[in-house]
mmCIF file of C-alpha atoms in Angstrom:
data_model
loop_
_atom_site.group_PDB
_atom_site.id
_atom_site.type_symbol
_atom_site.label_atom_id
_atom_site.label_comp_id
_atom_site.label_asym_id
_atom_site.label_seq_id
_atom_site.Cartn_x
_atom_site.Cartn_y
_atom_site.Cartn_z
ATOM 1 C CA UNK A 1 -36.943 4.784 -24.358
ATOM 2 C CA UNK A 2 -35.521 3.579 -27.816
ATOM 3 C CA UNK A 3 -31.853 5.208 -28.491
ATOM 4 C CA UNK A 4 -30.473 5.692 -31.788
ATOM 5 C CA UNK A 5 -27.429 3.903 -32.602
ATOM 6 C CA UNK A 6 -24.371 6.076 -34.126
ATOM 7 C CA UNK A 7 -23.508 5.622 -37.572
ATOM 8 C CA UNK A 8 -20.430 5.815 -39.487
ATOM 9 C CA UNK A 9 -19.067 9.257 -38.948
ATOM 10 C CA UNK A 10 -20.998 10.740 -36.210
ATOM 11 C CA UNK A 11 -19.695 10.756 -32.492
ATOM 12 C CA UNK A 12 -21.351 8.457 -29.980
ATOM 13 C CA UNK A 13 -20.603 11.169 -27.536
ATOM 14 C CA UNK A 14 -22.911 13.561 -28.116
ATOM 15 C CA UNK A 15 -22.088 17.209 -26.272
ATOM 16 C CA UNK A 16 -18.955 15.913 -24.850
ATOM 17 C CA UNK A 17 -17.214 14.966 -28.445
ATOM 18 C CA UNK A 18 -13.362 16.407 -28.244
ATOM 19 C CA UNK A 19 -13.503 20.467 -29.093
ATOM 20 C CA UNK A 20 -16.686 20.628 -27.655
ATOM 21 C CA UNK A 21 -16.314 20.524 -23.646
ATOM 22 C CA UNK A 22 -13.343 18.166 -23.429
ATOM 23 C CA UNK A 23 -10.336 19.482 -22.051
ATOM 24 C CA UNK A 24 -6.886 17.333 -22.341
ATOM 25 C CA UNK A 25 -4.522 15.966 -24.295
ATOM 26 C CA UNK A 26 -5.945 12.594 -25.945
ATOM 27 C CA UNK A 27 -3.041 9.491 -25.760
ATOM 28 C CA UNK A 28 -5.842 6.913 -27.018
ATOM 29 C CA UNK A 29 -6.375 5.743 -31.055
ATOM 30 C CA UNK A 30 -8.599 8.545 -32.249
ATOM 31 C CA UNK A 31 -9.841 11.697 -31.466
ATOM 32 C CA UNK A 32 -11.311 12.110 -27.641
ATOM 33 C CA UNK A 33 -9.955 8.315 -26.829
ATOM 34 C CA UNK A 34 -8.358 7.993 -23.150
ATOM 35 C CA UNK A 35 -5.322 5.662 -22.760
ATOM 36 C CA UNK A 36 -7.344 2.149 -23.219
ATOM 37 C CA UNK A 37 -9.124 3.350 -26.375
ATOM 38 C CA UNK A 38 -12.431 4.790 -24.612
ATOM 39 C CA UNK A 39 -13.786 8.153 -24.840
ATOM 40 C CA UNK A 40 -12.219 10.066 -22.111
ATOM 41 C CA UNK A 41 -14.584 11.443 -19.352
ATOM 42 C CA UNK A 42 -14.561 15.119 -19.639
ATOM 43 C CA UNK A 43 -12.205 17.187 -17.448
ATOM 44 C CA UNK A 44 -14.870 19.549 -15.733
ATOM 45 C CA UNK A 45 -12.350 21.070 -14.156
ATOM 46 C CA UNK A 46 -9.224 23.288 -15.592
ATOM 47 C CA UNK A 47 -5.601 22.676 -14.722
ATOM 48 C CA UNK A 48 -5.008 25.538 -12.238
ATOM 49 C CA UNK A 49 -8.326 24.020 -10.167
ATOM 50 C CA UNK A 50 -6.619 21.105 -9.651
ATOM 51 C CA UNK A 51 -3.353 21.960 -8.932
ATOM 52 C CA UNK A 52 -5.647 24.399 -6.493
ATOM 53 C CA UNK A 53 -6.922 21.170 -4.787
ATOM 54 C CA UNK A 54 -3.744 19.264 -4.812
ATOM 55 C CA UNK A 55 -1.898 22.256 -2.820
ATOM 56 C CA UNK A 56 -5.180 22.417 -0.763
ATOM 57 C CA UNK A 57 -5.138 19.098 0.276
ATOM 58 C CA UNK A 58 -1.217 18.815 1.240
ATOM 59 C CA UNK A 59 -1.810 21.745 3.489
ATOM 60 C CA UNK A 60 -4.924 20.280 4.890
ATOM 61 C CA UNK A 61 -2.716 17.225 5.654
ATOM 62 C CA UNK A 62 -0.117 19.553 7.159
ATOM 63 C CA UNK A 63 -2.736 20.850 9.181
ATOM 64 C CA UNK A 64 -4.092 17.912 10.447
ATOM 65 C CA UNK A 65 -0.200 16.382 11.621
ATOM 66 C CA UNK A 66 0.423 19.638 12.977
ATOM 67 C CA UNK A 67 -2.729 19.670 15.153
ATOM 68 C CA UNK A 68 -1.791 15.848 16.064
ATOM 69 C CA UNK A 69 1.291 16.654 17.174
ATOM 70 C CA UNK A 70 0.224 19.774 19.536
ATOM 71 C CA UNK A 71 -2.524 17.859 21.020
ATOM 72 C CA UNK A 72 -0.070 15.111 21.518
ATOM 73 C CA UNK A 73 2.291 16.930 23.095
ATOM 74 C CA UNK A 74 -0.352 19.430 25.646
ATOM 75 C CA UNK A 75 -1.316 15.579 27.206
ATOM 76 C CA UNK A 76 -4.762 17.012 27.957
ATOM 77 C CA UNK A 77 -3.879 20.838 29.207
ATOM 78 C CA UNK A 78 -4.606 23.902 28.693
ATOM 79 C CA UNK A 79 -3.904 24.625 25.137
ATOM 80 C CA UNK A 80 -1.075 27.697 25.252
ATOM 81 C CA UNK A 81 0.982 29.692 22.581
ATOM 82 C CA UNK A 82 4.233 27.620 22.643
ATOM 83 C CA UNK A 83 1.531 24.633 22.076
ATOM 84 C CA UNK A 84 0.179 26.245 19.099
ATOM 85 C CA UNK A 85 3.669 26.984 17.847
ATOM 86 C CA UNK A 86 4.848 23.634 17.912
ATOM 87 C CA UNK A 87 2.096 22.309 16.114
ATOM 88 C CA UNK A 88 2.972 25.111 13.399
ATOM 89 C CA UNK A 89 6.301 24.360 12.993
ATOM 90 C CA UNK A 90 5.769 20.815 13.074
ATOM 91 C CA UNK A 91 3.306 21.678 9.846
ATOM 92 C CA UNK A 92 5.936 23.737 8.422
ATOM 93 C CA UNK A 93 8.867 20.681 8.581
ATOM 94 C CA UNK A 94 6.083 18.520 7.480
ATOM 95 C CA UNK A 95 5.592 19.993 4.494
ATOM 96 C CA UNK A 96 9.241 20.930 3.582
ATOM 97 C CA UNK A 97 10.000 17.487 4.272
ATOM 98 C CA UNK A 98 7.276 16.199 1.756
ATOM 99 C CA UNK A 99 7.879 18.391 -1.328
ATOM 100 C CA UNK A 100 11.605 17.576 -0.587
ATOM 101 C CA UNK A 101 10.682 13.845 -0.840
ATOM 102 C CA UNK A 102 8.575 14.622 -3.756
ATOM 103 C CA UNK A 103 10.880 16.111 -5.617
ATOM 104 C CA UNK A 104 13.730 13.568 -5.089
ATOM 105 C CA UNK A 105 11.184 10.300 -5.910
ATOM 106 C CA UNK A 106 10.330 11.421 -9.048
ATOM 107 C CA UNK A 107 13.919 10.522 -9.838
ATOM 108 C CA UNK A 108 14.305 7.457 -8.480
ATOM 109 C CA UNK A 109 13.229 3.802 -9.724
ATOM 110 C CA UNK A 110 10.508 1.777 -8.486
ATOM 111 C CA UNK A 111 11.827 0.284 -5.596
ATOM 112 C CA UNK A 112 14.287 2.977 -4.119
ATOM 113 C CA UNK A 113 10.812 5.564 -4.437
ATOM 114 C CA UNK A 114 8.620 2.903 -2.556
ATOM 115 C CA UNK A 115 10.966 2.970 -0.176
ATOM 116 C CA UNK A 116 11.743 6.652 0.297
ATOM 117 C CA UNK A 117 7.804 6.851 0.591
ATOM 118 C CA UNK A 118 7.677 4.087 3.442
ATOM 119 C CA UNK A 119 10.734 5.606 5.385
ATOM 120 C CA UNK A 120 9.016 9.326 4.722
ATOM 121 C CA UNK A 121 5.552 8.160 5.979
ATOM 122 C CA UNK A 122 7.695 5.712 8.905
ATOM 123 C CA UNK A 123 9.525 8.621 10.526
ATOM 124 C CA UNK A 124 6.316 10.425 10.138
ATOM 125 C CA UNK A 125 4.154 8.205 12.206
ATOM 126 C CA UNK A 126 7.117 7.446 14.474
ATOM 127 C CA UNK A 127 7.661 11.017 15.299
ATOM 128 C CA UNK A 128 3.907 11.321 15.928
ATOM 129 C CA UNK A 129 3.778 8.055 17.982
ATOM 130 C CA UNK A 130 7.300 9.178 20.271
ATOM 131 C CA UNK A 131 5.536 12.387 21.556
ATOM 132 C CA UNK A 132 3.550 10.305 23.220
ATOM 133 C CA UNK A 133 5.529 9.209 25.728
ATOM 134 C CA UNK A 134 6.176 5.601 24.195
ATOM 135 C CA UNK A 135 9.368 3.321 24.837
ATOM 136 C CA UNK A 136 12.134 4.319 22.180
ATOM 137 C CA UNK A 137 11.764 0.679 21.352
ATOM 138 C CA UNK A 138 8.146 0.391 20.732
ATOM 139 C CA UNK A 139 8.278 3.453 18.600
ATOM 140 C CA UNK A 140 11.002 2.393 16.465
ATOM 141 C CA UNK A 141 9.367 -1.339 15.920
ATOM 142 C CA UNK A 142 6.176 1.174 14.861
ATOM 143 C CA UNK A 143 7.877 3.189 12.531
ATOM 144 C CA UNK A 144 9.302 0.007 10.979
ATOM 145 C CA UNK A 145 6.186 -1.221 10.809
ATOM 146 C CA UNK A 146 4.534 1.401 9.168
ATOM 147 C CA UNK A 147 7.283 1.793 6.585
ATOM 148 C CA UNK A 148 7.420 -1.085 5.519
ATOM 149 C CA UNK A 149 4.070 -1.216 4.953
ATOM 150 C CA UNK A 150 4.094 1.454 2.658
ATOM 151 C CA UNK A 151 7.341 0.422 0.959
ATOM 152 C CA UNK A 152 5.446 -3.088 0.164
ATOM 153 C CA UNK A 153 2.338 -1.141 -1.258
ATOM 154 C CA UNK A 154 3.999 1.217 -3.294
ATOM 155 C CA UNK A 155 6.169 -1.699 -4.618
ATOM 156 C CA UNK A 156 3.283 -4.148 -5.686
ATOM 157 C CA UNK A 157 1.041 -0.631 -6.942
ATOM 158 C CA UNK A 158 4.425 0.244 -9.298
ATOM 159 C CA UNK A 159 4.542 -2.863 -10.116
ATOM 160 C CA UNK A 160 1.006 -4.329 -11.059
ATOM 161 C CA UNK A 161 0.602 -0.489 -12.777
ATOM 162 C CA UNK A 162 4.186 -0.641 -14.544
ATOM 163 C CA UNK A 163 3.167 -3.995 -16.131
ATOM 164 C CA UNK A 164 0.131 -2.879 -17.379
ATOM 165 C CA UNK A 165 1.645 -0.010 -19.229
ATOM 166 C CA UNK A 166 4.335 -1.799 -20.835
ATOM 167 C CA UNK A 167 1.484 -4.573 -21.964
ATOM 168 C CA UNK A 168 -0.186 -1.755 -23.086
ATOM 169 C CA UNK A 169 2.146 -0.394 -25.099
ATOM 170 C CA UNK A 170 3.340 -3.669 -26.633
ATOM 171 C CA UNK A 171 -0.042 -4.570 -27.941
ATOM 172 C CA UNK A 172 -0.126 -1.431 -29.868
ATOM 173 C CA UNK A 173 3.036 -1.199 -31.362
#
């Protein structure tokens, strides 16, 4: 099937030209251009949907280290009320705990918020991994582990992504 090619002045978009089904502010050179200069995909979805789905899926992970924890922490019993509420509250501090770190590692620099994220997601695991009836040792050498796992991670993805914005931005200006 033979296309037609766009001419000067018409969009190569078609129906999802900016004004027409695009939502979003554009950053890019021209109208409907994303951040490298390409049409932006269209945001099908509105800003309270996703903030819908973002608070959706930090419960959801509440839910799910909650439920950890409590079946942890019955080893293999009957499952009881004071089980139940342990895995609630354990959601609950989880989630306190992570908007708290949230909040404060939006302040922070590259490296001191990688780490903050590694010793957040450390103590989680650890906590998780002591219920079970671990050595204190073993657990601690796992939550070190796992932290600074994450720490490295979040260092090289701030990083790698960091550079690329500021080589970004120098080629335009």
């Amino acid at each position: 099937m033979a296309h037609a090619a766009p001419t000067p002045g018409t969009s190569p978009r078609g129906p999802f030209a900016r004004g027409s089904f695009a939502r979003g502010p554009s950053t890019g050179a021209g109208p409907g251009a994303g951040r490298n200069g390409r049409p932006a995909p269209p945001d099908v979805f509105g800003r309270r949907t996703h903030l819908l789905a973002k608070a959706a899926t930090l419960l959801a992970t509440g839910l799910v280290y909650g439920y950890w924890e409590a079946s942890i922490s019955r080893r293999s019993g009957p499952i009881t009320g004071w089980n139940l509420f342990a895995g609630f509250m354990t959601t609950l501090a989880f989630l306190v705990l992570y908007l708290v770190v949230r909040q404060i590692a939006r302040r922070l620099p590259r490296e001191p918020h990688a780490a903050l994220w590694g010793a957040f997601w450390g103590s989680a695991v650890g906590f998780l991994y002591s219920r079970s009836g671990v050595a204190m040792f073993t657990c601690v050498l796992m939550s070190l582990i796992v932290a600074a796992a994450v720490t490295g991670a979040l260092v090289y993805r701030y990083y790698t992504r960091g550079d690329a914005v500021e080589a970004r931005t120098a080629r335009t200006t």
